[in-house]
CSV table of C-alpha atoms and ligand atoms in Angstrom, one decimal:
chain,number,residue,atom,x,y,z
V,1,MET,CA,91.0,-63.0,-12.3
V,2,LYS,CA,87.4,-62.4,-12.5
V,3,VAL,CA,85.3,-64.9,-14.5
V,4,TYR,CA,81.7,-64.6,-15.2
V,5,PHE,CA,80.4,-68.2,-16.2
V,6,ASP,CA,76.7,-67.7,-14.9
V,7,ASN,CA,75.2,-66.3,-18.1
V,8,ALA,CA,72.2,-68.7,-17.9
V,9,ALA,CA,71.2,-66.8,-14.8
V,10,THR,CA,71.8,-63.4,-16.3
V,11,THR,CA,73.9,-61.7,-18.7
V,12,ARG,CA,75.8,-58.4,-19.1
V,13,THR,CA,73.7,-55.7,-20.4
V,14,CYS,CA,75.8,-55.0,-23.7
V,15,ASP,CA,77.0,-51.4,-24.3
V,16,GLU,CA,74.9,-51.0,-27.4
V,17,ALA,CA,71.8,-51.7,-25.5
V,18,ILE,CA,72.9,-49.2,-22.8
V,19,ASP,CA,73.4,-46.6,-25.4
V,20,ALA,CA,70.2,-47.1,-27.1
V,21,MET,CA,68.2,-46.8,-23.8
V,22,LEU,CA,69.9,-43.7,-22.4
V,23,PRO,CA,67.9,-41.2,-24.2
V,24,PHE,CA,64.5,-42.8,-23.2
V,25,PHE,CA,65.5,-41.9,-19.6
V,26,THR,CA,66.5,-38.5,-20.3
V,27,THR,CA,64.8,-36.4,-23.0
V,28,LYS,CA,62.7,-39.0,-24.5
V,29,PHE,CA,60.6,-40.0,-21.6
V,30,GLY,CA,57.2,-39.7,-23.0
V,31,ASN,CA,54.2,-42.0,-22.4
V,32,ALA,CA,53.6,-44.1,-25.6
V,33,SER,CA,50.1,-43.7,-25.2
V,34,SER,CA,50.1,-39.7,-25.1
V,35,LEU,CA,48.9,-37.6,-28.2
V,36,HIS,CA,51.7,-34.9,-27.9
V,37,SER,CA,55.1,-35.3,-29.7
V,38,TRP,CA,56.8,-36.8,-26.3
V,39,GLY,CA,54.1,-39.6,-26.8
V,40,ARG,CA,54.5,-39.8,-30.4
V,41,GLU,CA,58.5,-40.3,-30.2
V,42,ALA,CA,58.1,-42.9,-27.4
V,43,ARG,CA,55.4,-44.7,-29.5
V,44,GLU,CA,57.5,-44.6,-32.7
V,45,ALA,CA,60.4,-46.0,-30.6
V,46,LEU,CA,58.1,-48.8,-29.2
V,47,GLU,CA,56.6,-49.9,-32.5
V,48,LYS,CA,60.2,-49.9,-34.0
V,49,SER,CA,61.5,-52.1,-31.3
V,50,ARG,CA,58.5,-54.5,-31.8
V,51,GLU,CA,59.6,-54.9,-35.4
V,52,THR,CA,63.1,-55.6,-34.4
V,53,VAL,CA,62.2,-58.4,-31.9
V,54,ALA,CA,59.5,-59.7,-34.4
V,55,ALA,CA,62.3,-60.0,-37.2
V,56,PHE,CA,64.6,-61.6,-34.3
V,57,LEU,CA,61.8,-64.6,-34.2
V,58,GLY,CA,60.8,-64.4,-37.8
V,59,ALA,CA,57.3,-63.2,-36.7
V,60,ASP,CA,55.1,-60.1,-37.6
V,61,ALA,CA,55.1,-57.2,-35.5
V,62,ASP,CA,51.6,-57.6,-34.3
V,63,GLU,CA,52.4,-60.9,-33.2
V,64,ILE,CA,54.8,-59.6,-30.3
V,65,ILE,CA,53.6,-58.8,-26.6
V,66,PHE,CA,56.0,-56.9,-24.6
V,67,THR,CA,56.1,-58.1,-21.0
V,68,SER,CA,58.2,-57.9,-17.8
V,69,GLY,CA,60.3,-61.1,-18.6
V,70,GLY,CA,60.2,-64.6,-19.3
V,71,THR,CA,58.2,-65.6,-16.2
V,72,GLU,CA,55.4,-63.2,-17.2
V,73,SER,CA,55.5,-64.5,-21.0
V,74,ASP,CA,55.0,-68.0,-19.7
V,75,ASN,CA,52.1,-67.0,-17.4
V,76,ILE,CA,50.5,-65.1,-20.0
V,77,ALA,CA,50.6,-67.9,-22.5
V,78,ILE,CA,49.9,-71.0,-20.2
V,79,ARG,CA,47.2,-69.3,-17.9
V,80,GLY,CA,45.7,-67.1,-21.0
V,81,ILE,CA,44.8,-70.4,-22.4
V,82,ALA,CA,43.7,-72.3,-19.4
V,83,SER,CA,41.3,-69.2,-18.4
V,84,ARG,CA,39.8,-69.2,-21.7
V,85,HIS,CA,38.9,-72.8,-21.5
V,86,GLY,CA,37.9,-72.8,-17.8
V,87,SER,CA,38.9,-76.4,-17.4
V,88,GLY,CA,41.0,-79.1,-19.5
V,89,HIS,CA,44.1,-81.0,-19.8
V,90,ILE,CA,47.6,-79.6,-20.0
V,91,ILE,CA,50.9,-81.3,-21.1
V,92,THR,CA,54.1,-80.3,-20.0
V,93,SER,CA,57.5,-81.7,-19.0
V,94,ALA,CA,59.0,-82.5,-15.7
V,95,VAL,CA,62.2,-80.4,-16.6
V,96,GLU,CA,60.5,-76.9,-17.3
V,97,HIS,CA,61.7,-73.8,-15.6
V,98,PRO,CA,59.6,-72.8,-12.5
V,99,ALA,CA,58.1,-70.1,-14.5
V,100,ALA,CA,56.2,-72.7,-16.5
V,101,LEU,CA,56.3,-75.6,-14.0
V,102,GLU,CA,54.8,-73.6,-11.0
V,103,THR,CA,52.0,-72.2,-13.3
V,104,CYS,CA,51.0,-75.6,-14.3
V,105,ARG,CA,51.0,-76.8,-10.6
V,106,TYR,CA,48.7,-73.8,-9.7
V,107,LEU,CA,46.6,-74.5,-12.5
V,108,GLU,CA,46.3,-78.3,-11.2
V,109,LYS,CA,45.1,-76.8,-7.8
V,110,LYS,CA,42.3,-74.8,-9.7
V,111,GLY,CA,41.0,-78.1,-11.2
V,112,PHE,CA,43.0,-78.4,-14.6
V,113,SER,CA,44.6,-81.9,-15.0
V,114,VAL,CA,48.4,-81.8,-15.9
V,115,THR,CA,50.4,-84.4,-17.3
V,116,TYR,CA,54.2,-83.7,-16.4
V,117,LEU,CA,56.0,-85.7,-19.1
V,118,PRO,CA,59.1,-87.6,-18.0
V,119,VAL,CA,62.5,-87.2,-19.7
V,120,ASP,CA,65.3,-89.7,-20.5
V,121,ARG,CA,68.7,-89.7,-18.8
V,122,TYR,CA,69.7,-86.8,-21.1
V,123,GLY,CA,66.7,-84.6,-20.2
V,124,MET,CA,65.0,-85.2,-23.5
V,125,VAL,CA,61.1,-85.4,-23.6
V,126,ASP,CA,59.7,-88.5,-25.4
V,127,VAL,CA,57.7,-87.4,-28.2
V,128,GLU,CA,55.9,-90.6,-28.7
V,129,MET,CA,54.8,-90.6,-25.1
V,130,LEU,CA,53.6,-87.2,-25.6
V,131,GLU,CA,51.3,-88.1,-28.3
V,132,ARG,CA,50.1,-91.2,-26.1
V,133,GLU,CA,49.1,-88.7,-23.4
V,134,LEU,CA,46.9,-86.5,-25.6
V,135,ARG,CA,43.5,-86.4,-24.5
V,136,ASP,CA,40.1,-85.0,-26.0
V,137,ASP,CA,40.2,-82.2,-23.5
V,138,THR,CA,44.1,-81.4,-24.0
V,139,ILE,CA,44.2,-77.6,-24.3
V,140,LEU,CA,47.7,-76.7,-24.3
V,141,ILE,CA,51.3,-78.3,-24.9
V,142,SER,CA,54.0,-76.4,-23.2
V,143,ILE,CA,57.5,-77.7,-23.5
V,144,MET,CA,60.6,-75.7,-23.3
V,145,HIS,CA,62.9,-75.2,-26.3
V,146,ALA,CA,66.3,-75.5,-24.3
V,147,ASN,CA,66.7,-76.3,-20.7
V,148,ASN,CA,68.2,-73.8,-18.4
V,149,GLU,CA,70.1,-76.2,-16.2
V,150,ILE,CA,71.4,-78.9,-18.4
V,151,GLY,CA,71.1,-77.2,-21.8
V,152,THR,CA,69.5,-80.1,-23.6
V,153,ILE,CA,67.5,-79.0,-26.7
V,154,GLU,CA,64.0,-80.4,-26.7
V,155,PRO,CA,62.5,-81.7,-29.9
V,156,ILE,CA,60.3,-78.9,-30.5
V,157,GLU,CA,59.8,-79.3,-34.1
V,158,LYS,CA,58.2,-82.7,-33.6
V,159,ILE,CA,56.3,-81.8,-30.8
V,160,GLY,CA,54.7,-79.0,-32.4
V,161,ARG,CA,53.9,-81.0,-35.5
V,162,ILE,CA,51.9,-83.3,-33.3
V,163,ALA,CA,50.3,-80.2,-31.6
V,164,ARG,CA,49.3,-79.1,-35.1
V,165,LYS,CA,47.9,-82.5,-36.2
V,166,HIS,CA,45.5,-82.4,-33.2
V,167,GLY,CA,44.9,-78.8,-33.3
V,168,ILE,CA,46.1,-78.1,-29.8
V,169,PRO,CA,48.1,-74.9,-29.2
V,170,PHE,CA,51.9,-75.2,-28.4
V,171,HIS,CA,53.8,-72.8,-26.3
V,172,THR,CA,57.6,-73.0,-26.0
V,173,ASP,CA,59.6,-71.4,-23.4
V,174,ALA,CA,62.7,-70.2,-25.6
V,175,VAL,CA,64.2,-68.1,-23.0
V,176,GLN,CA,67.6,-70.1,-22.9
V,177,SER,CA,67.8,-70.8,-26.8
V,178,ALA,CA,67.0,-67.3,-28.0
V,179,GLY,CA,70.3,-65.8,-29.4
V,180,LYS,CA,71.9,-69.1,-29.2
V,181,LEU,CA,69.9,-71.1,-31.7
V,182,PRO,CA,68.1,-69.9,-34.9
V,183,ILE,CA,64.5,-69.3,-34.1
V,184,ASP,CA,62.2,-68.8,-37.1
V,185,VAL,CA,58.3,-69.1,-36.0
V,186,LYS,CA,57.2,-68.7,-39.5
V,187,ASN,CA,58.9,-72.1,-40.2
V,188,MET,CA,58.2,-73.6,-36.6
V,189,PRO,CA,55.0,-75.4,-35.6
V,190,VAL,CA,54.9,-73.0,-32.6
V,191,ASP,CA,51.9,-70.8,-31.4
V,192,MET,CA,53.2,-69.1,-28.6
V,193,LEU,CA,57.0,-68.5,-27.6
V,194,SER,CA,58.6,-66.7,-24.6
V,195,ILE,CA,61.9,-64.8,-24.6
V,196,SER,CA,63.6,-62.7,-22.0
V,197,SER,CA,65.9,-59.7,-22.4
V,198,HIS,CA,68.4,-60.1,-19.6
V,199,LYS,CA,69.2,-63.6,-20.7
V,200,LEU,CA,70.6,-62.1,-24.1
V,201,HIS,CA,72.6,-59.1,-23.1
V,202,GLY,CA,69.5,-56.7,-22.8
V,203,PRO,CA,68.4,-55.0,-19.6
V,204,LYS,CA,66.4,-57.0,-16.8
V,205,GLY,CA,62.6,-56.7,-16.4
V,206,VAL,CA,61.7,-57.0,-20.0
V,207,GLY,CA,60.6,-59.7,-22.3
V,208,ALA,CA,58.4,-60.8,-25.0
V,209,LEU,CA,55.7,-63.3,-26.0
V,210,TYR,CA,55.2,-64.2,-29.5
V,211,VAL,CA,51.4,-65.1,-30.1
V,212,LYS,CA,50.7,-66.5,-33.3
V,213,ARG,CA,47.9,-64.6,-35.3
V,214,GLY,CA,44.5,-66.3,-34.4
V,215,VAL,CA,45.5,-67.7,-31.2
V,216,LYS,CA,43.2,-66.2,-28.4
V,217,LEU,CA,44.2,-65.7,-24.9
V,218,GLU,CA,42.3,-64.3,-21.9
V,219,SER,CA,44.2,-61.5,-20.1
V,220,LEU,CA,45.4,-62.1,-16.6
V,221,MET,CA,45.6,-58.3,-16.1
V,222,HIS,CA,43.0,-55.5,-16.5
V,223,GLY,CA,43.9,-52.2,-17.2
V,224,GLY,CA,44.5,-49.8,-20.0
V,225,GLY,CA,44.4,-52.1,-22.8
V,226,HIS,CA,48.3,-51.8,-23.9
V,227,GLU,CA,49.8,-54.7,-25.6
V,228,ARG,CA,46.4,-55.8,-27.3
V,229,GLY,CA,44.9,-55.9,-23.8
V,230,LEU,CA,47.3,-58.8,-22.8
V,231,ARG,CA,49.7,-56.7,-20.7
V,232,PRO,CA,48.3,-53.5,-19.7
V,233,SER,CA,50.4,-50.9,-18.0
V,234,THR,CA,52.4,-48.1,-19.3
V,235,GLU,CA,55.2,-49.6,-21.5
V,236,ASN,CA,58.8,-49.6,-20.5
V,237,VAL,CA,59.8,-47.9,-23.5
V,238,ALA,CA,63.5,-47.6,-22.5
V,239,GLY,CA,63.9,-51.3,-21.4
V,240,ILE,CA,62.0,-52.4,-24.6
V,241,VAL,CA,64.4,-50.4,-27.0
V,242,GLY,CA,67.3,-51.9,-25.2
V,243,PHE,CA,66.0,-55.2,-25.5
V,244,ALA,CA,65.4,-54.9,-29.1
V,245,ARG,CA,68.9,-53.5,-29.5
V,246,ALA,CA,70.1,-56.8,-27.9
V,247,CYS,CA,68.0,-58.9,-30.1
V,248,GLU,CA,69.4,-57.1,-33.2
V,249,ILE,CA,72.9,-57.8,-32.2
V,250,ALA,CA,72.2,-61.3,-31.0
V,251,LEU,CA,70.7,-61.9,-34.5
V,252,ASP,CA,73.7,-60.5,-36.4
V,253,SER,CA,76.3,-62.4,-34.3
V,254,MET,CA,74.6,-65.4,-33.4
V,255,LYS,CA,76.2,-67.7,-35.9
V,256,GLU,CA,79.8,-66.5,-35.0
V,257,ASP,CA,79.0,-66.3,-31.3
V,258,ALA,CA,77.4,-69.8,-31.2
V,259,ALA,CA,80.4,-71.1,-32.9
V,260,ALA,CA,82.9,-69.6,-30.5
V,261,MET,CA,81.1,-70.5,-27.4
V,262,GLY,CA,80.4,-74.3,-28.6
V,263,LYS,CA,84.3,-74.4,-29.0
V,264,LEU,CA,85.0,-72.9,-25.4
V,265,ARG,CA,82.1,-75.2,-24.1
V,266,ASP,CA,83.8,-78.4,-25.6
V,267,ILE,CA,87.1,-77.5,-24.0
V,268,ILE,CA,85.6,-77.3,-20.6
V,269,ILE,CA,83.6,-80.4,-20.9
V,270,GLY,CA,86.9,-82.3,-22.1
V,271,GLY,CA,88.9,-80.7,-19.3
V,272,VAL,CA,86.4,-81.3,-16.5
V,273,LEU,CA,85.7,-84.9,-17.2
V,274,GLU,CA,89.4,-85.5,-16.7
V,275,ILE,CA,88.6,-85.3,-13.0
V,276,GLU,CA,87.9,-88.3,-11.1
V,277,GLU,CA,84.2,-89.2,-10.7
V,278,SER,CA,82.8,-86.3,-12.6
V,279,TYR,CA,79.8,-86.7,-14.9
V,280,LEU,CA,78.2,-84.6,-17.8
V,281,THR,CA,74.5,-83.8,-17.4
V,282,GLY,CA,72.3,-83.0,-20.1
V,283,HIS,CA,72.5,-84.4,-23.8
V,284,PRO,CA,76.1,-85.1,-25.2
V,285,THR,CA,75.3,-83.3,-28.6
V,286,GLU,CA,71.8,-82.0,-28.5
V,287,ARG,CA,72.6,-79.0,-26.1
V,288,LEU,CA,73.1,-75.4,-25.9
V,289,PRO,CA,76.6,-74.1,-27.3
V,290,ASN,CA,76.9,-72.3,-24.0
V,291,ASN,CA,76.1,-74.7,-21.5
V,292,ALA,CA,78.5,-77.2,-19.8
V,293,SER,CA,76.9,-79.0,-16.7
V,294,PHE,CA,78.2,-81.7,-14.6
V,295,TYR,CA,78.0,-83.4,-11.2
V,296,PHE,CA,80.9,-84.6,-8.9
V,297,ARG,CA,80.7,-87.5,-6.6
V,298,GLY,CA,81.2,-86.6,-3.1
V,299,ILE,CA,80.9,-82.8,-3.6
V,300,GLU,CA,78.3,-80.4,-2.1
V,301,GLY,CA,77.3,-78.0,-4.7
V,302,GLU,CA,76.9,-74.7,-2.8
V,303,SER,CA,80.5,-75.3,-1.2
V,304,LEU,CA,81.7,-75.7,-4.7
V,305,ILE,CA,80.0,-72.4,-5.9
V,306,LEU,CA,81.5,-70.5,-2.9
V,307,MET,CA,85.0,-71.8,-3.2
V,308,LEU,CA,84.9,-71.1,-7.0
V,309,ASP,CA,83.6,-67.5,-6.1
V,310,SER,CA,86.6,-66.9,-3.6
V,311,MET,CA,88.8,-67.8,-6.7
V,312,GLY,CA,86.8,-65.0,-8.8
V,313,ILE,CA,84.9,-67.6,-10.7
V,314,ALA,CA,81.0,-67.2,-11.0
V,315,ALA,CA,79.2,-70.4,-11.6
V,316,SER,CA,76.0,-72.1,-10.4
V,317,THR,CA,74.7,-75.3,-9.0
V,318,GLY,CA,71.1,-76.5,-9.8
V,319,SER,CA,69.0,-73.4,-11.0
V,320,ALA,CA,69.6,-70.0,-9.4
V,321,CYS,CA,66.2,-70.3,-7.8
V,322,SER,CA,66.4,-73.8,-6.6
V,323,SER,CA,69.8,-73.5,-5.1
V,324,LYS,CA,68.6,-71.5,-2.2
V,325,LYS,CA,66.2,-74.1,-1.2
V,326,LEU,CA,68.7,-76.8,-0.8
V,327,GLN,CA,66.7,-79.2,-2.7
V,328,ALA,CA,68.1,-81.3,-5.2
V,329,SER,CA,67.3,-79.8,-8.7
V,330,HIS,CA,64.1,-81.2,-10.2
V,331,VAL,CA,65.8,-81.3,-13.4
V,332,LEU,CA,68.4,-83.5,-12.4
V,333,LEU,CA,66.3,-86.0,-10.4
V,334,ALA,CA,64.1,-86.1,-13.4
V,335,THR,CA,67.0,-87.3,-15.5
V,336,GLY,CA,67.6,-90.1,-12.9
V,337,ILE,CA,70.4,-88.9,-11.0
V,338,ARG,CA,70.5,-89.8,-7.4
V,339,PRO,CA,69.7,-87.0,-4.9
V,340,GLU,CA,73.2,-87.0,-3.3
V,341,ASP,CA,74.8,-86.8,-6.8
V,342,ALA,CA,72.3,-84.2,-7.8
V,343,HIS,CA,73.6,-82.1,-4.9
V,344,GLY,CA,77.2,-81.9,-6.2
V,345,SER,CA,76.2,-80.3,-9.6
V,346,LEU,CA,77.8,-77.6,-11.3
V,347,ARG,CA,76.6,-75.4,-14.2
V,348,ILE,CA,78.8,-73.4,-16.5
V,349,SER,CA,77.1,-71.1,-18.9
V,350,LEU,CA,79.0,-68.9,-21.3
V,351,SER,CA,78.3,-65.7,-23.2
V,352,ARG,CA,79.9,-64.2,-26.2
V,353,TYR,CA,82.0,-62.2,-24.0
V,354,ASN,CA,84.0,-65.2,-22.3
V,355,THR,CA,87.4,-66.0,-23.5
V,356,ARG,CA,90.1,-68.8,-23.9
V,357,GLU,CA,92.0,-67.4,-21.0
V,358,GLU,CA,89.1,-67.7,-18.6
V,359,VAL,CA,88.4,-71.1,-19.6
V,360,ASP,CA,92.1,-72.1,-19.2
V,361,TYR,CA,91.8,-70.3,-15.6
V,362,PHE,CA,89.0,-72.2,-14.6
V,363,LEU,CA,90.2,-75.6,-15.9
V,364,GLU,CA,93.6,-75.0,-13.7
V,365,THR,CA,91.6,-73.9,-10.7
V,366,LEU,CA,88.8,-76.4,-10.6
V,367,PRO,CA,90.8,-79.8,-10.0
V,368,GLY,CA,92.3,-78.3,-6.8
V,369,VAL,CA,88.9,-76.9,-5.6
V,370,ILE,CA,87.3,-80.4,-6.0
V,371,GLU,CA,90.2,-82.1,-4.2
V,372,GLU,CA,90.1,-79.7,-1.3
V,373,LEU,CA,86.3,-80.3,-0.8
V,374,ARG,CA,86.6,-83.8,-1.0
V,375,LYS,CA,89.2,-84.1,1.7
V,376,ILE,CA,86.4,-82.6,4.1
V,377,SER,CA,83.6,-84.4,2.5
V,378,PRO,CA,81.7,-86.9,4.6
V,379,LEU,CA,80.6,-88.7,1.2
V,380,TRP,CA,84.1,-89.2,0.1
V,381,PRO,CA,85.7,-91.7,-0.6
V,382,LYS,CA,82.5,-93.1,-1.9
E,1,PLP,C1,65.4,-67.1,-16.7
E,1,PLP,C2,64.3,-68.0,-17.3
E,1,PLP,C3,63.2,-67.8,-17.1
E,1,PLP,C4,62.6,-66.5,-16.5
E,1,PLP,O1,62.9,-65.2,-17.2
E,1,PLP,P1,62.8,-63.9,-16.3
E,1,PLP,O2,62.9,-63.0,-17.4
E,1,PLP,O3,63.9,-64.0,-15.5
E,1,PLP,O4,61.4,-63.9,-15.7
E,1,PLP,C5,62.0,-68.6,-17.8
E,1,PLP,N1,62.6,-69.7,-18.6
E,1,PLP,C6,63.7,-70.0,-18.5
E,1,PLP,C7,64.0,-71.3,-19.3
E,1,PLP,C8,64.6,-69.2,-17.8
E,1,PLP,O5,66.1,-69.7,-18.1
């Protein structure tokens, strides 16, 4: 049996998105800036996709900038505000994705001051502390909607209301929540919001940044003025069309998908926690419906992933980016987990394509794998 449980890293492109994209590689290959019929056809598809992605987020079409993905969206938002001010103070959290975290670290080197808010043991940002950290020169608050490693949903409504009260722009990285939690920017105090196609069954290399009308960003790139000058370069029309189709499907089926994934997630959590010295990471209730994350005492995460892989199961430890560095996950450390325990982490992330049979196979397989690894572990028995 082959089981893909690493949907927070990337998802399978859905057939509907592939079908929608194909003509834009073959007959409809025009440049959306060209004046002839090929160009107009591409432009029409691009603008229709913009409307679809806008509807997915509850935005207006002119508030959507297409990008190359979540990383670029985060960079355009954070650095776009920073460049416009030239100096100032930014508030973010200790558990952000590297796309936001490393961008803030870079700005710190460039002379900006940055507050990295700590989190509680569930990975939740303290909203009152955030308000206390505000300064006269605070230019931006950037806090993610839901965490990619532990699935914790941050209180972005409350954070956004504080930002509004103080007239500070608020950016949120919604790459993991889009398609799993309802997002409606018209009714959310959010000024900028990042999403990525390949995390919701669209193709890789495409994303979007919602920029509320009136929010001004300085462009990081200079060129032909595409995407309101914020993202010059010939538009990836095929990718954008596939992304829009994936958003459309995600919006239609979000309720059922989230409910179904939530059930499987709870079965996984219940089953895994029966293993001796296993612990849930992230928030017990305020978490993504597709995320089940844990750590196991006396286990080395990389070995666990390879053993599971040899049994046909794809999962991850730490985040896909940080796992290669062999450093304990900054997210788990921020929740107060000891480094040696953080090294024994496991993240299961589901998609709408996962089944009960796959969950049962995983739960039958995991205890034996943990037992084998503990037999050869210098950290076990504790
Ligand atoms: C995957 C991810 C990103 C990066 O998105 P890409 O499209 O791969 O650049 C950013 N933020 C979060 C929370 C993510 O999970």
